[in-house]
Amino acid sequence: MKSFPKPLTAEEEKYYLQKMNSGDKAARDMLIERNQRLVAHIAKKYYSENRDHEDLISIGTVGLIKAVQSYNPEKGNRLVTYASKCIENELLMMLRGEKKRSRDVYLEEPIGTDKEGNSISLIDVIVTDEMDVPARLEKEEDLMRVTRYVESELSGREKEVILCRFGLQGRKPMTQMKVGKEMGISRSYVSRIEKGALEKLKRAFEKQK
């Protein structure tokens, strides 16, 4: 792993903060550089086979830079304490965005067409109580087709992942992480199973055109 310079002592931190507040850009850069070890330590907690550690460090460094620029020593905490929270927040924001994008992509990915030739995605066939009767009937017809293909085209594990992920057959939608915990497999493995299952569903729809 990449080596980082030693963290600043409390006295060094105070010295460079004073210089930075006097307009010394080099002091600001020193505060950022000497806290890179902290960024790497926090980023390590969020590492997975689907995330590059260097990317996590880059995102964490954004949080560190924000911390250095907004730090107020009069509040009593050391910069390292304040920076830890900022770095963690930046990484958590990235993870929340990643999770939302992943869910939206799969939910909105076309898997076939309805009887009028319009594209259908899984989110299109999730029936809600707010729909009027004609809309509910149309959605239920599409949902029946999806359910039929889930039963006939998918393996047991693929079926379980799709039912859990998208809340089909009366279930509540679950994140990939939660599905993985329920099934005793990794989140990345759930993602691969889900992707393969959606491809099978798409092919099933295409055969019926």
XYZ file of C-alpha atoms in Angstrom:
209
model
C 0.000 0.000 0.000
C 1.140 3.570 -0.653
C 3.056 5.092 2.275
C 1.993 8.430 3.703
C 3.894 11.066 5.695
C 3.578 11.046 9.452
C 0.635 12.962 10.941
C 1.281 16.393 12.422
C 1.757 16.800 16.142
C -0.651 19.127 17.949
C 2.034 21.838 17.973
C 2.788 21.442 14.257
C -0.907 21.485 13.424
C -1.372 24.743 15.348
C 1.644 26.281 13.607
C 0.475 25.442 10.083
C -3.096 26.505 10.827
C -1.861 29.914 11.933
C 0.240 30.253 8.779
C -2.662 29.136 6.579
C -4.985 31.660 8.208
C -2.412 34.304 7.355
C -2.753 33.406 3.688
C 0.073 30.855 3.349
C -1.031 28.379 0.659
C 1.953 26.107 1.316
C 0.793 25.698 4.917
C -2.660 24.692 3.683
C -1.097 22.115 1.371
C 1.003 20.784 4.243
C -2.117 20.285 6.407
C -3.719 18.311 3.587
C -0.616 16.256 2.798
C 0.138 15.315 6.401
C -3.438 14.121 6.967
C -3.490 11.741 3.982
C -2.775 8.807 6.290
C -6.054 9.617 8.087
C -7.925 9.598 4.758
C -6.449 6.207 3.832
C -7.340 4.757 7.238
C -10.992 5.843 6.984
C -11.307 4.887 3.295
C -10.153 1.353 4.120
C -13.463 0.735 5.920
C -15.389 1.255 2.677
C -13.187 -0.799 0.386
C -14.758 -3.660 -1.577
C -13.928 -5.606 -4.728
C -16.179 -3.193 -6.657
C -14.457 -0.065 -5.393
C -10.909 1.021 -6.098
C -9.049 2.053 -2.953
C -7.384 4.967 -4.746
C -10.808 6.282 -5.798
C -11.975 6.116 -2.189
C -8.887 8.026 -1.079
C -9.575 10.687 -3.721
C -13.141 11.101 -2.471
C -11.977 11.143 1.148
C -9.406 13.803 0.254
C -12.232 16.046 -0.944
C -13.675 15.781 2.569
C -10.250 16.540 4.045
C -9.855 19.655 1.902
C -13.298 20.863 2.997
C -12.298 20.230 6.600
C -9.056 22.200 6.324
C -10.855 25.114 4.682
C -13.742 25.262 7.184
C -11.987 24.243 10.423
C -12.517 26.549 13.395
C -9.977 25.911 16.212
C -12.068 27.995 18.621
C -14.595 25.130 18.841
C -12.095 23.088 20.841
C -11.498 19.993 18.709
C -8.255 19.277 16.894
C -8.268 19.385 13.100
C -7.774 15.624 12.945
C -11.020 15.063 14.878
C -13.011 17.467 12.737
C -11.439 16.163 9.518
C -12.359 12.568 10.396
C -16.045 13.512 10.407
C -15.760 15.430 7.124
C -13.930 12.580 5.395
C -16.475 10.057 6.649
C -19.358 12.256 5.495
C -17.881 12.600 1.999
C -17.491 8.828 1.658
C -21.007 8.172 2.972
C -22.446 10.680 0.477
C -20.658 8.815 -2.305
C -22.024 5.477 -1.096
C -25.591 6.785 -0.869
C -25.334 8.157 -4.405
C -23.828 4.881 -5.617
C -26.631 2.856 -4.047
C -29.335 5.105 -5.520
C -27.786 5.019 -9.000
C -27.468 1.242 -8.855
C -31.089 0.821 -7.834
C -32.403 3.320 -10.380
C -30.454 1.749 -13.249
C -31.848 -1.718 -12.582
C -35.390 -0.567 -11.837
C -35.565 1.537 -14.982
C -33.726 -0.853 -17.294
C -36.116 -2.015 -20.067
C -36.936 -5.720 -19.893
C -39.563 -5.897 -22.646
C -42.574 -4.167 -24.211
C -46.261 -4.006 -23.364
C -49.104 -4.928 -25.766
C -48.872 -1.488 -27.385
C -45.148 -1.804 -28.014
C -44.084 0.548 -25.221
C -40.943 -0.286 -23.257
C -41.489 -2.007 -19.865
C -39.136 -1.826 -16.904
C -39.597 -3.464 -13.513
C -40.569 -0.167 -11.940
C -43.353 0.122 -14.522
C -45.039 -3.060 -13.324
C -44.953 -2.383 -9.591
C -48.625 -1.734 -8.761
C -49.452 1.000 -6.247
C -52.660 1.694 -4.349
C -52.798 5.242 -5.760
C -53.433 4.041 -9.335
C -56.906 4.283 -10.826
C -58.674 1.037 -11.800
C -57.783 0.964 -15.531
C -54.129 1.725 -14.753
C -54.019 -0.950 -12.061
C -55.507 -3.552 -14.420
C -52.945 -2.719 -17.113
C -50.080 -2.836 -14.646
C -51.320 -6.099 -13.164
C -51.375 -7.648 -16.638
C -47.760 -6.601 -17.216
C -46.839 -7.799 -13.723
C -48.360 -11.214 -14.455
C -46.128 -11.524 -17.505
C -43.045 -10.599 -15.496
C -44.005 -13.024 -12.719
C -44.584 -15.808 -15.249
C -41.128 -15.303 -16.731
C -39.539 -15.080 -13.275
C -41.013 -18.505 -12.511
C -40.180 -20.140 -15.850
C -36.867 -18.591 -16.881
C -34.867 -18.040 -13.701
C -32.947 -20.389 -11.436
C -33.932 -20.615 -7.777
C -31.255 -18.171 -6.675
C -31.992 -15.712 -9.495
C -35.690 -15.833 -8.687
C -35.037 -15.133 -4.996
C -32.814 -12.163 -5.801
C -35.346 -10.592 -8.211
C -38.303 -11.120 -5.873
C -36.420 -9.608 -2.933
C -34.790 -6.755 -4.822
C -37.928 -5.457 -6.544
C -40.610 -6.352 -4.021
C -42.527 -8.735 -6.268
C -45.175 -11.176 -5.004
C -46.057 -8.927 -2.084
C -42.528 -8.504 -0.760
C -40.880 -5.228 0.192
C -38.000 -4.059 -2.056
C -34.577 -4.627 -0.526
C -31.105 -3.241 -1.217
C -28.453 -5.505 -2.714
C -26.602 -5.382 0.596
C -29.630 -6.592 2.543
C -30.407 -9.311 0.001
C -26.809 -10.488 0.319
C -27.098 -10.707 4.100
C -30.375 -12.604 3.839
C -28.886 -15.102 1.369
C -25.421 -15.324 2.905
C -23.610 -13.967 -0.166
C -21.740 -10.753 -0.996
C -23.407 -7.619 -2.365
C -21.290 -7.840 -5.517
C -22.473 -11.423 -6.075
C -26.092 -10.269 -5.690
C -25.396 -7.596 -8.312
C -24.042 -10.184 -10.762
C -26.995 -12.529 -10.191
C -29.428 -9.639 -10.632
C -27.825 -8.502 -13.867
C -27.901 -12.028 -15.312
C -31.522 -12.542 -14.261
C -32.622 -9.298 -15.920
C -30.913 -10.379 -19.133
C -32.904 -13.631 -19.051
C -36.147 -11.712 -18.487
C -35.348 -9.433 -21.416
C -34.768 -12.392 -23.699
C -38.031 -13.956 -22.563
C -39.946 -10.789 -23.443
C -38.224 -10.536 -26.811
C -39.279 -14.079 -27.737
C -42.943 -13.107 -27.264
C -42.844 -10.124 -29.613
